[in-house]
Amino acid sequence: MHTYKTQKDLELYLDSMRENGKNIALVPTMGGLHDGHLSLVDKAKSLAEIVIVSIFVNPTQFARGEDFDDYPNTFESDKLLLQSKNVDALFLPSKEEIYPHGTLSDYKVGAIGQILCGAFRPSHFDGVAQVVKRFFEIVKPNYAVFGEKDFQQLLIIQSLVKNLNLNLKIESMPTQREKDGLAMSTRNQYLSDLDRERAPHFYRVLCDVRDSILIENSLTDAKKDAIKRLSQNFEVEYLEVLDANNLTQIETKTKEIIIISAIRFGGTRLIDNVVFRRMNV
Ligand code: PAF
């Protein structure tokens, strides 16, 4: 696996690959890799001959007081995992390499970045869009792969590609889960043993909301009941039942639905979602 730290060196390598007719797939990460990330790598490998993984903890998507300084750094094991997947190149840029002209961004995500997670982390998605746009500029991939756990992020990146008319395809992979249902996340490392035992309750409640809607119970009641149950263990930031295509309110005819939520407990913030299809509407 090649390792590149500068845009210039990575570009030289990528240009030679493109000259040889190879397609390129990018998996952007912030490190702290787990099986969820590896599923993105597998997807990338199925799409293109050359797979690039970036590890960059992007300062502009963290607000003051968030976990930028403490974000898990598991670099040695990340590298071994990527080698074991035969990743072609690892891109490890510095902040100066990514933001040579400073961190002011010219791309604003708009309304979809202000709801759900964006209501609690107001500058977060502008920072995500800024860094992802920059990675697309540097790597010029044919494909980029993201996880569905960060569902709002995924839709925002899809709309970035559309708004800027970029010539690449966004692909996604379903959330990978621990045996007890907890969505894999780098931040699960922050959980105490007791909180780790409690955490799978989050996903169980989201599945119960889905099951309740599928048997045509009232959506408002299902949501209210879920918030009540979650609140017994966690602080609920939000729990919404929305149209999975655009995160707007569902209508009687909406088929693809997402139950999407963020909770906090013991100083850790977790997000998760369940997407499903209503057949008989
Ligand atoms: O999902 C993440 O890990 C990050 O938000 C991303 C897409 C790598 C941008 O920093």
CSV table of N, CA, C and O in Angstrom, one decimal, residues 16 23 48 51 57 62 79 88 96 105 107 111 119 123 126 135 157 174-176 197 207 212 223-224 242 247:
chain,number,residue,atom,x,y,z
A,16,SER,N,-0.9,8.7,-13.2
A,16,SER,CA,-0.3,7.5,-13.9
A,16,SER,C,-1.3,6.4,-13.9
A,16,SER,O,-1.4,5.6,-14.9
A,23,ASN,N,-9.9,3.0,-13.2
A,23,ASN,CA,-10.9,3.8,-12.4
A,23,ASN,C,-10.5,3.9,-11.0
A,23,ASN,O,-9.8,3.0,-10.4
A,48,ALA,N,-14.0,-0.2,-8.6
A,48,ALA,CA,-12.9,0.4,-9.3
A,48,ALA,C,-11.6,-0.4,-9.1
A,48,ALA,O,-11.5,-1.1,-8.1
A,51,VAL,N,-8.2,1.8,-5.3
A,51,VAL,CA,-9.0,2.3,-4.1
A,51,VAL,C,-8.0,3.1,-3.2
A,51,VAL,O,-7.0,2.7,-2.8
A,57,VAL,N,-8.7,13.9,10.2
A,57,VAL,CA,-9.7,14.4,11.1
A,57,VAL,C,-9.9,15.9,10.8
A,57,VAL,O,-9.0,16.7,11.1
A,62,PHE,N,-16.0,20.1,13.3
A,62,PHE,CA,-16.2,20.0,14.8
A,62,PHE,C,-16.4,21.4,15.3
A,62,PHE,O,-15.6,22.4,14.9
A,79,LYS,N,-3.8,1.2,9.6
A,79,LYS,CA,-2.9,0.9,8.5
A,79,LYS,C,-2.9,-0.6,8.2
A,79,LYS,O,-3.0,-1.1,7.0
A,88,ASP,N,-5.0,0.3,-2.3
A,88,ASP,CA,-3.9,0.7,-3.1
A,88,ASP,C,-3.1,1.9,-2.5
A,88,ASP,O,-1.9,1.9,-2.6
A,96,GLU,N,-2.6,21.8,6.5
A,96,GLU,CA,-2.1,22.8,5.5
A,96,GLU,C,-2.3,22.3,4.1
A,96,GLU,O,-2.6,23.1,3.2
A,105,SER,N,-14.9,28.6,4.0
A,105,SER,CA,-15.5,27.7,2.9
A,105,SER,C,-16.4,28.5,2.0
A,105,SER,O,-17.1,29.4,2.5
A,107,TYR,N,-18.7,26.9,0.1
A,107,TYR,CA,-19.8,26.1,-0.2
A,107,TYR,C,-20.7,26.0,1.0
A,107,TYR,O,-20.3,25.6,2.1
A,111,ALA,N,-30.6,24.4,3.7
A,111,ALA,CA,-31.6,23.9,4.6
A,111,ALA,C,-31.4,22.5,5.1
A,111,ALA,O,-31.5,22.2,6.3
A,119,ALA,N,-29.3,20.8,13.5
A,119,ALA,CA,-29.9,21.7,14.5
A,119,ALA,C,-29.1,21.7,15.7
A,119,ALA,O,-29.1,22.7,16.5
A,123,SER,N,-22.6,24.1,12.4
A,123,SER,CA,-21.7,24.3,11.3
A,123,SER,C,-21.1,23.0,10.8
A,123,SER,O,-20.3,22.9,9.9
A,126,ASP,N,-21.5,22.0,6.9
A,126,ASP,CA,-20.7,22.9,6.0
A,126,ASP,C,-19.3,22.4,6.0
A,126,ASP,O,-18.6,22.4,5.0
A,135,PHE,N,-11.5,16.9,-1.1
A,135,PHE,CA,-11.0,15.5,-1.5
A,135,PHE,C,-11.4,15.2,-2.9
A,135,PHE,O,-10.6,14.6,-3.6
A,157,ILE,N,-24.0,15.0,0.7
A,157,ILE,CA,-22.9,14.8,-0.3
A,157,ILE,C,-23.5,14.5,-1.7
A,157,ILE,O,-23.0,15.0,-2.7
A,174,PRO,N,-24.8,-0.2,3.7
A,174,PRO,CA,-25.7,-0.2,4.9
A,174,PRO,C,-24.8,-0.2,6.2
A,174,PRO,O,-23.7,-0.6,6.2
A,175,THR,N,-25.4,0.3,7.3
A,175,THR,CA,-24.8,0.3,8.6
A,175,THR,C,-24.3,-1.1,9.0
A,175,THR,O,-25.1,-2.0,8.9
A,176,GLN,N,-23.1,-1.2,9.5
A,176,GLN,CA,-22.6,-2.5,10.0
A,176,GLN,C,-22.9,-2.4,11.5
A,176,GLN,O,-22.8,-1.4,12.1
A,197,GLU,N,-23.3,-1.6,27.6
A,197,GLU,CA,-24.4,-2.6,27.7
A,197,GLU,C,-25.8,-2.0,27.4
A,197,GLU,O,-26.7,-2.7,26.9
A,207,CYS,N,-36.2,0.0,15.8
A,207,CYS,CA,-36.8,-1.2,15.0
A,207,CYS,C,-38.3,-1.3,15.5
A,207,CYS,O,-39.1,-1.6,14.6
A,212,SER,N,-44.0,-1.0,14.3
A,212,SER,CA,-45.3,-0.4,14.7
A,212,SER,C,-45.9,0.3,13.5
A,212,SER,O,-47.1,0.2,13.2
A,223,LYS,N,-43.9,7.4,17.5
A,223,LYS,CA,-42.8,8.3,17.8
A,223,LYS,C,-42.8,8.7,19.3
A,223,LYS,O,-41.7,8.7,19.9
A,224,LYS,N,-44.0,9.0,19.8
A,224,LYS,CA,-44.1,9.5,21.2
A,224,LYS,C,-43.6,8.4,22.1
A,224,LYS,O,-42.8,8.6,23.0
A,242,LEU,N,-39.3,10.2,8.7
A,242,LEU,CA,-39.2,11.1,7.5
A,242,LEU,C,-39.2,10.4,6.2
A,242,LEU,O,-38.9,9.2,6.2
A,247,LEU,N,-35.5,13.6,3.4
A,247,LEU,CA,-35.6,14.0,4.9
A,247,LEU,C,-36.7,15.0,5.1
A,247,LEU,O,-36.6,15.9,5.9
